[in-house]
CSV table of C-alpha atoms in Angstrom, one decimal:
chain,number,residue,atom,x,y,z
A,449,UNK,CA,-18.0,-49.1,26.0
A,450,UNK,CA,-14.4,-48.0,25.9
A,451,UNK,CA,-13.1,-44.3,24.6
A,452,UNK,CA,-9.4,-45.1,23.4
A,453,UNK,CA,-7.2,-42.0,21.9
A,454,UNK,CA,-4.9,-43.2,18.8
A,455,UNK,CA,-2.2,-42.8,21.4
A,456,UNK,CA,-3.5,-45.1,23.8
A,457,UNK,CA,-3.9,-47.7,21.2
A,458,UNK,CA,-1.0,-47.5,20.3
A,459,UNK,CA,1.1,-47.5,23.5
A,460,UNK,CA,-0.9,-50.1,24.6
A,461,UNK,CA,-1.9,-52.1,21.5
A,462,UNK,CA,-1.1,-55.5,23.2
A,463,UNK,CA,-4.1,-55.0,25.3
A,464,UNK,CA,-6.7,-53.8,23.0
A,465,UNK,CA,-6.3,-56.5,20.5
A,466,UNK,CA,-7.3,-59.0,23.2
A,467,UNK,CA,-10.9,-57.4,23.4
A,468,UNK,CA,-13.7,-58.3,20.7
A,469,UNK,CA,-15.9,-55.1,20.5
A,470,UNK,CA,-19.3,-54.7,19.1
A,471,UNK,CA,-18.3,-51.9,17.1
A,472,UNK,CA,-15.6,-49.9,16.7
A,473,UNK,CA,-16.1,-45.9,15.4
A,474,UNK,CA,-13.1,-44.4,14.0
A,475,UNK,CA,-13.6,-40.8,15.2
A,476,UNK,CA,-11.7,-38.0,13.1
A,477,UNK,CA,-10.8,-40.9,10.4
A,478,UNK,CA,-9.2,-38.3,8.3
A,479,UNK,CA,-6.0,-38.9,11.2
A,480,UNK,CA,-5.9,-42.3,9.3
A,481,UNK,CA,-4.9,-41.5,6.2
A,482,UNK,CA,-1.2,-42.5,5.5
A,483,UNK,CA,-0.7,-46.1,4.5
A,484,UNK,CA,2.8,-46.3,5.6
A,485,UNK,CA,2.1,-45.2,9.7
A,486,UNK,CA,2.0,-47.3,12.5
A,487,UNK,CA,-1.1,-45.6,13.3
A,488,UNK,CA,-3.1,-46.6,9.8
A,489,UNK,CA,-2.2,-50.1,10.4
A,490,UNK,CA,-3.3,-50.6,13.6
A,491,UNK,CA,-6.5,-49.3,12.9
A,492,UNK,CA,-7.4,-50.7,9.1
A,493,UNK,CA,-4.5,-53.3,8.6
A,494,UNK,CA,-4.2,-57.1,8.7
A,495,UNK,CA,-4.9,-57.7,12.4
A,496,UNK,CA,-5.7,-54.1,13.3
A,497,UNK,CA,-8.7,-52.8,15.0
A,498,UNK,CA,-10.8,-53.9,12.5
A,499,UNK,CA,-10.3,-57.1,12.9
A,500,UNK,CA,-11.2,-56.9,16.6
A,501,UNK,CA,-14.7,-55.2,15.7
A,502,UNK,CA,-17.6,-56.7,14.3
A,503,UNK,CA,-18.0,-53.7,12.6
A,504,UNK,CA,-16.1,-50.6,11.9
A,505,UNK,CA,-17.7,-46.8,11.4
A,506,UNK,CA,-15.2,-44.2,10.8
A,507,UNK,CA,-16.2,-40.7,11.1
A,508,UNK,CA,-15.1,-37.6,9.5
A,509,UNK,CA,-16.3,-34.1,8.2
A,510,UNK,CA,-13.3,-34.5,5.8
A,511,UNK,CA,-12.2,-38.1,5.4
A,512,UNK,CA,-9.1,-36.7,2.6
A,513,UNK,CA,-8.3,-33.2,3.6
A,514,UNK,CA,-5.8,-32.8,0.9
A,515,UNK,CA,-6.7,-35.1,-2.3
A,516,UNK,CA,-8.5,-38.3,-3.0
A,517,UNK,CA,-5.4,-40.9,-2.2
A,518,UNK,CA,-6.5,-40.2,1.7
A,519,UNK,CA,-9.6,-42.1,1.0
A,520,UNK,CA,-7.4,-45.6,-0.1
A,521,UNK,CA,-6.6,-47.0,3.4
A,522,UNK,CA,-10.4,-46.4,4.4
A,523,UNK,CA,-12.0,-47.8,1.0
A,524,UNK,CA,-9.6,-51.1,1.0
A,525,UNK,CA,-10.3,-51.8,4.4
A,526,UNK,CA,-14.1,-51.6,4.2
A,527,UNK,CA,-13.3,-53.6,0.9
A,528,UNK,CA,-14.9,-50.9,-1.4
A,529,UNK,CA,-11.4,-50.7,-4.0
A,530,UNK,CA,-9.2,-54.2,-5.1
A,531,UNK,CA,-6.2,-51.9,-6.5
A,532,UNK,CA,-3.3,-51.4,-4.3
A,533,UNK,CA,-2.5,-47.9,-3.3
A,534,UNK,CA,0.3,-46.7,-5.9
A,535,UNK,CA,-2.6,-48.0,-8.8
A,536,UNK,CA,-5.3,-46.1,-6.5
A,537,UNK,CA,-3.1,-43.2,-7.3
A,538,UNK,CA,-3.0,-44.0,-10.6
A,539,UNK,CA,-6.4,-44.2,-11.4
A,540,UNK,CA,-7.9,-40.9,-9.1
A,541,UNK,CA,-4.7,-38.8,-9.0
A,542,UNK,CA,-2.0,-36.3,-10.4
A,543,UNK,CA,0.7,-37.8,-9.2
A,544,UNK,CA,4.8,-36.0,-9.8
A,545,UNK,CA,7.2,-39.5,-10.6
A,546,UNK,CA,10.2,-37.5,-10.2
A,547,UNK,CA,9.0,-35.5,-6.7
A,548,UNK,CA,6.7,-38.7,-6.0
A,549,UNK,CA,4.3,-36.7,-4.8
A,550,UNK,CA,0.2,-36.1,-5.0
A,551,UNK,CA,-0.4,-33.2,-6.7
A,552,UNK,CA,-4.3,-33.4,-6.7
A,553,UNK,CA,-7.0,-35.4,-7.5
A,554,UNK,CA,-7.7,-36.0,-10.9
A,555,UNK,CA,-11.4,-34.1,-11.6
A,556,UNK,CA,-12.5,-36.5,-14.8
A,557,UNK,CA,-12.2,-39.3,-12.0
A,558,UNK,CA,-14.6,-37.5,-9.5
A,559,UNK,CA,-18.1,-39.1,-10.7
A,560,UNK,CA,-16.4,-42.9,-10.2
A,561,UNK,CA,-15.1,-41.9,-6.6
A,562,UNK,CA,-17.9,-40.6,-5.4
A,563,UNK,CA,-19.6,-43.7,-6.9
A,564,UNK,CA,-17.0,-45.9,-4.8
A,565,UNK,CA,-17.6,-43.6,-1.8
A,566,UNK,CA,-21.8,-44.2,-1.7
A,567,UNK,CA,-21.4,-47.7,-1.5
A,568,UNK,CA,-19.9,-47.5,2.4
A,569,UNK,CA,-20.8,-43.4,3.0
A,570,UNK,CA,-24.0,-42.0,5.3
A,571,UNK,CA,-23.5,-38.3,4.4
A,572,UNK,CA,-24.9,-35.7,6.5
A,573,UNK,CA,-24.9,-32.1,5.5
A,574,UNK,CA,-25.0,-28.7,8.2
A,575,UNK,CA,-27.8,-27.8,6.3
A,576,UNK,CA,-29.8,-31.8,7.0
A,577,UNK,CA,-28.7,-32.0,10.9
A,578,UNK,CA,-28.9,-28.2,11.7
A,579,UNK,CA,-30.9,-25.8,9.3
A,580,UNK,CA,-31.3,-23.2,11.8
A,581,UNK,CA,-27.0,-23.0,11.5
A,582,UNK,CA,-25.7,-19.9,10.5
A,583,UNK,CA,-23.6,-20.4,7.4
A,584,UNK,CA,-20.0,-19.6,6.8
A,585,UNK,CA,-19.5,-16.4,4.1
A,586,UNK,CA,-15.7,-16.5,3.0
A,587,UNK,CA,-14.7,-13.2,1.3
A,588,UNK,CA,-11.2,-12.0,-0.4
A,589,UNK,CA,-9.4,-8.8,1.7
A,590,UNK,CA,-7.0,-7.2,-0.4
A,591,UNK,CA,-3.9,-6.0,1.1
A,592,UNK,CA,-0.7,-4.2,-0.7
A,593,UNK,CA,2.1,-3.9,2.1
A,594,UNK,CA,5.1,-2.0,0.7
A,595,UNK,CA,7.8,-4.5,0.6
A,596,UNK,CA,7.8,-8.5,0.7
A,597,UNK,CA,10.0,-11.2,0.5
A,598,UNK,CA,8.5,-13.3,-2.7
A,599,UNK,CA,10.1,-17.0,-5.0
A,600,UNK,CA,12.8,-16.3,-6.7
A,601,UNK,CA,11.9,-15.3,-10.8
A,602,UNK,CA,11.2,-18.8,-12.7
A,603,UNK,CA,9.7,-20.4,-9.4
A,604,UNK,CA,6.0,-18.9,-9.6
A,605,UNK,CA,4.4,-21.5,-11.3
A,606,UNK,CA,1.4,-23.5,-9.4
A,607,UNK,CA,3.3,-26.5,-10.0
A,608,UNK,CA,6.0,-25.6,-8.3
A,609,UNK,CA,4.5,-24.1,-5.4
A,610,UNK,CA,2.6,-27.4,-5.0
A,611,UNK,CA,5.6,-29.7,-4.8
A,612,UNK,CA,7.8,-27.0,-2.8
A,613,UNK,CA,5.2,-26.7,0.1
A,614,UNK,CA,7.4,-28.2,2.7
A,615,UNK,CA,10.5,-25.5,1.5
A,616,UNK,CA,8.3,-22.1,1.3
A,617,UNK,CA,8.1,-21.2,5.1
A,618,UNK,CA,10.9,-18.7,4.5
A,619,UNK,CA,8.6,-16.7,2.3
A,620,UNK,CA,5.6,-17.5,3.8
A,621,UNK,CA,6.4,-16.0,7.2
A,622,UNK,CA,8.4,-12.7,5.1
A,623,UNK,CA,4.8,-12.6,3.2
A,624,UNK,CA,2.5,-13.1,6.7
A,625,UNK,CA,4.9,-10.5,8.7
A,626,UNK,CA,4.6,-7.7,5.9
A,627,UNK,CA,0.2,-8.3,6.3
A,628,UNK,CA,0.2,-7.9,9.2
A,629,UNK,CA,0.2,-4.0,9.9
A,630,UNK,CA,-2.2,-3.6,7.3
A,631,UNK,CA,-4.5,-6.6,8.7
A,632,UNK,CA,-3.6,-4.5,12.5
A,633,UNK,CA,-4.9,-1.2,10.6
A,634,UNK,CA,-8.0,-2.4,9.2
A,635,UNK,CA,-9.1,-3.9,12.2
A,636,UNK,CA,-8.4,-0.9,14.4
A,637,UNK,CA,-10.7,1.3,12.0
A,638,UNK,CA,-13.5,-1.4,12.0
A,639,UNK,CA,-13.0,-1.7,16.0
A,640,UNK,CA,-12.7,1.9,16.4
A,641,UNK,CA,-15.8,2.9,14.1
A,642,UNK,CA,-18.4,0.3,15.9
A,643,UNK,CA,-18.1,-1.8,13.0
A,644,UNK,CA,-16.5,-4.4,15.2
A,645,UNK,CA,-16.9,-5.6,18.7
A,646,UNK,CA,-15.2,-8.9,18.6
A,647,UNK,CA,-13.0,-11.5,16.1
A,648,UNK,CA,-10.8,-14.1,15.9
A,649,UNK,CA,-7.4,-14.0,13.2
A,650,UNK,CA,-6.5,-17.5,12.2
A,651,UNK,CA,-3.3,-17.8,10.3
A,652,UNK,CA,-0.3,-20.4,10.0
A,653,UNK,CA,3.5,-19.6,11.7
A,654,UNK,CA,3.6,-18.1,14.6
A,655,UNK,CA,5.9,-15.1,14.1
A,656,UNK,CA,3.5,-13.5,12.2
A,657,UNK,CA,0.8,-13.9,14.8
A,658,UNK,CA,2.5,-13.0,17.0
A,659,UNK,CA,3.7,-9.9,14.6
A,660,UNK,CA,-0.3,-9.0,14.4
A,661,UNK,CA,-1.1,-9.5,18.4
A,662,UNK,CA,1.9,-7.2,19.4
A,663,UNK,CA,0.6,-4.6,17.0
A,664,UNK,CA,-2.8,-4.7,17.9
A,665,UNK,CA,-2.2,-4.6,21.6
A,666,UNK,CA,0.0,-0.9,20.9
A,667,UNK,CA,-2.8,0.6,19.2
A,668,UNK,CA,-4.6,-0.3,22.6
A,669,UNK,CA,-7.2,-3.6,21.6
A,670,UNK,CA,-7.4,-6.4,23.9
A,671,UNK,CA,-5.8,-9.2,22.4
A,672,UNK,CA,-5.0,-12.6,23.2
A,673,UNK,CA,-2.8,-15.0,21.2
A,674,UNK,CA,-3.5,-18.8,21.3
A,675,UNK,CA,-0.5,-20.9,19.5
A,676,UNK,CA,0.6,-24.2,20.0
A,677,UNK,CA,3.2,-23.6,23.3
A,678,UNK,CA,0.3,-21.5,24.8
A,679,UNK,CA,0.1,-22.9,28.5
A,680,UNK,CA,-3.3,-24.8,28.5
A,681,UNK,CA,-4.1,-22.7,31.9
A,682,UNK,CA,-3.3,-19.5,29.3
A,683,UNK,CA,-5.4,-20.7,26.2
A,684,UNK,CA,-8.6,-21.4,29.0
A,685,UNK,CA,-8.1,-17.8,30.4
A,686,UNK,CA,-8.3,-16.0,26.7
A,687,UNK,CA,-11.4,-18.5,26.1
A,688,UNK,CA,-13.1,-17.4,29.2
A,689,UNK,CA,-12.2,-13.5,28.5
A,690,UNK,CA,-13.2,-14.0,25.1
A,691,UNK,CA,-16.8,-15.4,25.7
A,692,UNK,CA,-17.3,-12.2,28.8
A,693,UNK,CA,-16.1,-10.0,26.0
A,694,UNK,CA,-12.9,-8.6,28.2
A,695,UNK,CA,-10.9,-9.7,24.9
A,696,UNK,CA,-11.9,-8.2,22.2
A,697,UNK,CA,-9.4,-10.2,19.4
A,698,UNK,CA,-8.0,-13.9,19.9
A,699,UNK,CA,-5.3,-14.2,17.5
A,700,UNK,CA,-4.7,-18.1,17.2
A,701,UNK,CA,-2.7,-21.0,15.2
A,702,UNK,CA,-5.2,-22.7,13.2
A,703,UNK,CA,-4.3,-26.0,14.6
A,704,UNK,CA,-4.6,-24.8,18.3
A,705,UNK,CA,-7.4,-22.9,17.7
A,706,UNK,CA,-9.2,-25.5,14.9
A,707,UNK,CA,-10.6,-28.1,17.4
A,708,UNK,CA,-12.1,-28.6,21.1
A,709,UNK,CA,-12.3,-24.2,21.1
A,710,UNK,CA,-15.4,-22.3,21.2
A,711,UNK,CA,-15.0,-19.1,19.3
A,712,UNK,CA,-18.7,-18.0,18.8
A,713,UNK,CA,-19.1,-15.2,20.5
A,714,UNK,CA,-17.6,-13.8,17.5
A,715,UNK,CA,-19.2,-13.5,14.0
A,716,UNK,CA,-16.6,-12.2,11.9
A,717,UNK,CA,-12.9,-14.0,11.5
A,718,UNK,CA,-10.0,-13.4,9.5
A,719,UNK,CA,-6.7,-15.9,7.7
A,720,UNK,CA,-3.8,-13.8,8.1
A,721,UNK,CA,-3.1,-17.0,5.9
A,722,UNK,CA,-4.0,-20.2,5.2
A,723,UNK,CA,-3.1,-23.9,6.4
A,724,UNK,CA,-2.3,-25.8,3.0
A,725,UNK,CA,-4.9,-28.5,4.1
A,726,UNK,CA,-8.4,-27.0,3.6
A,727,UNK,CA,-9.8,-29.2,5.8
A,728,UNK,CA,-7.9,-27.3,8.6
A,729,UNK,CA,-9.0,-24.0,7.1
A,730,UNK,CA,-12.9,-25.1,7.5
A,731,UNK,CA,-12.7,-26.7,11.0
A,732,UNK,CA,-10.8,-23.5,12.4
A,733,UNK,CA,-14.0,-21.1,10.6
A,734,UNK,CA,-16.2,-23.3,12.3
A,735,UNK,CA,-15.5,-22.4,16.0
A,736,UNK,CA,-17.0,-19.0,15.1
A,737,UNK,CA,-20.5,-21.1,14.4
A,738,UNK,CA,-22.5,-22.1,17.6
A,739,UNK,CA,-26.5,-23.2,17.7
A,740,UNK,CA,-27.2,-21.0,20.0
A,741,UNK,CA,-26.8,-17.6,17.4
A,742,UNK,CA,-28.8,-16.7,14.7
A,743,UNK,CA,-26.2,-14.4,12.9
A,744,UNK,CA,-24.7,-15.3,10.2
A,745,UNK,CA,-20.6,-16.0,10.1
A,746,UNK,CA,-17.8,-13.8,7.6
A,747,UNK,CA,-14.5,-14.6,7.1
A,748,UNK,CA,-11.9,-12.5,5.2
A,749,UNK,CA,-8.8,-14.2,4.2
A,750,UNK,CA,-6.3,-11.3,3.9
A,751,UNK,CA,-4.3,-11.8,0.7
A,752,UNK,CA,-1.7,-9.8,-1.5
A,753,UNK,CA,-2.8,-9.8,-5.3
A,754,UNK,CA,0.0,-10.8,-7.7
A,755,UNK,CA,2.1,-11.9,-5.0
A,756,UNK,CA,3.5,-15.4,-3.9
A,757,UNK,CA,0.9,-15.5,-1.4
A,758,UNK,CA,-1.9,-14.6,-3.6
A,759,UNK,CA,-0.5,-18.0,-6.1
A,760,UNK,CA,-0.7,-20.2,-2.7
A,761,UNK,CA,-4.7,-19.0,-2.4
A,762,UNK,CA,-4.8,-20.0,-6.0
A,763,UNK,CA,-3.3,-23.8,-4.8
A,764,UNK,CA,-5.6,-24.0,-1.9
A,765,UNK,CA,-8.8,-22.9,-3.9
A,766,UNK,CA,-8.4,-25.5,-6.6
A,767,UNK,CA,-8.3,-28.3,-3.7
A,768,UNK,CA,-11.3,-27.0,-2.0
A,769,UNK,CA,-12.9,-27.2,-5.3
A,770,UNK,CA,-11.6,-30.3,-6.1
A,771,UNK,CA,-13.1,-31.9,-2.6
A,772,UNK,CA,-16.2,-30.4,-2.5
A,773,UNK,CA,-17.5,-31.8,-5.8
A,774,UNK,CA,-16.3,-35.6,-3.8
A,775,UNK,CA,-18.0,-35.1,-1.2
């Protein structure tokens, strides 16, 4: 048996595709997505991994994080699909000509994907493999800071915000720094009040994480802050304080915090905001679950009614939808 990371096989490709495996499993297959990367190529292309295995099992808790045209490279490898990806799109997408971009995935077009999906799919649900789990309770906290940066009039439509993602981190951030001393006040009161011993605050850019730790640690909680340039020495420290209950708040990046973290020792969590793949939103909740705890997980996602940020819940909620009727 050999454990290879996607950067190992890549950097040393040359090697690998001299071996003839047994089996080769695809771990965290939803990093295999794209079509048009080296790293989907090497894996499920002509000559890839696949072809170097007698049999391929890719695993995932979300093969498509974002929309049903992340399942293509996976279902015409194992053969599942004959239509090429643009008429993949076609068929199981919205899809913007002008932006070319995938808006969603088309909900009329669920019943046949899911069809496609249990030809080559052993599904496994928390509830099958671990009844005993605690589940996740996710729950709206309404904030109204005073002042925010928000899109300019004529640019608030769902549509927009959709194909603008990549252009919105301006007002993101303005909308994540004004949150935060109403997030920093509501969590002192519970703290304060016994209502709270321990939590973890998830959210997105770091300025407004960082925004949140700094208040928190004024008003005299212990609080660590786990983001992506957080020394790995650093990040093991907060863990270790976290789980002896020296810290009592770990304010983290949902990608440095979503994987290889455990968070348990806390049952309640918040989103400061949200990562626009929901995928990444579920993995980062679940560090707070662990066997070993009966009680039962709550997450409150702090948003701003009638505000930009409240339309970019309104984004994220339809794609949640959307995937969880696939899968």
């Amino acid at each position: 048996a050999e454990v290879i990371s996607y950067n190992r096989l890549r950097n040393n490709w040359a090697e690998v595709r001299q071996q003839r495996y047994d089996l080769a499993i695809v771990d965290e297959c939803h990093f295999v997505k794209n079509p048009e990367t080296q790293r989907t190529r090497l894996v499920y292309g002509k000559g890839g991994l696949g072809y170097c295995a007698d049999r391929v099992w890719a695993l995932s808790g979300t093969p498509a994080p974002r929309h049903a045209a992340e399942l293509w490279a996976m279902l015409k490898a194992f053969g599942v699909t004959p239509l090429n990806y643009m008429d993949f799109v076609g068929r199981y997408c919205h899809y913007d000509q002008w932006t070319r971009r995938v808006l969603g995935t088309r909900v009329e077009a669920i019943p046949e994907l899911r069809e496609l999906l249990a030809k080559v799919m052993l599904r496994r649900t928390r509830a099958q493999v671990a009844p005993d789990m605690p589940a996740i309770d996710f729950q709206f906290l309404e904030l109204a800071p005073g002042a925010h940066a928000d899109l300019p009039e004529g640019a608030v439509s769902l549509a927009w915000i959709e194909q603008n993602a990549g252009s919105m981190q301006a007002e993101r951030i303005a909308v994540g720094q004004a949150k935060a001393p109403q997030l920093a006040e509501h969590i002192e009161f519970a703290v304060s009040n016994g209502l709270l011993q321990q939590a973890v605050v998830f959210g997105w850019h770091t300025e407004p994480l960082e925004h949140l730790a700094s208040l928190l640690c004024e008003r005299g909680i212990r609080t660590g802050t786990i983001t992506g340039s957080t020394p790995l020495a650093r990040r093991e420290q907060i863990q270790d304080d976290f789980r002896k209950g020296l810290t009592q708040i770990i304010v983290g990046n949902i990608m440095a915090c979503g994987m290889a973290i455990d968070l348990s020792s806390a049952s309640h969590g918040y989103f400061l905001e949200l990562d626009w793949v929901p995928g990444n939103n579920v993995q980062a909740a679940n560090r707070l679950i662990s066997m070993s705890k009966a009680e039962k997980v709550t997450i409150d996602i702090a948003t701003w009614p009638g505000s930009m940020d409240d339309k970019v819940q309104q984004v994220l909620l339809r794609r949640v939808r959307e995937l969880s009727q696939l899968y």
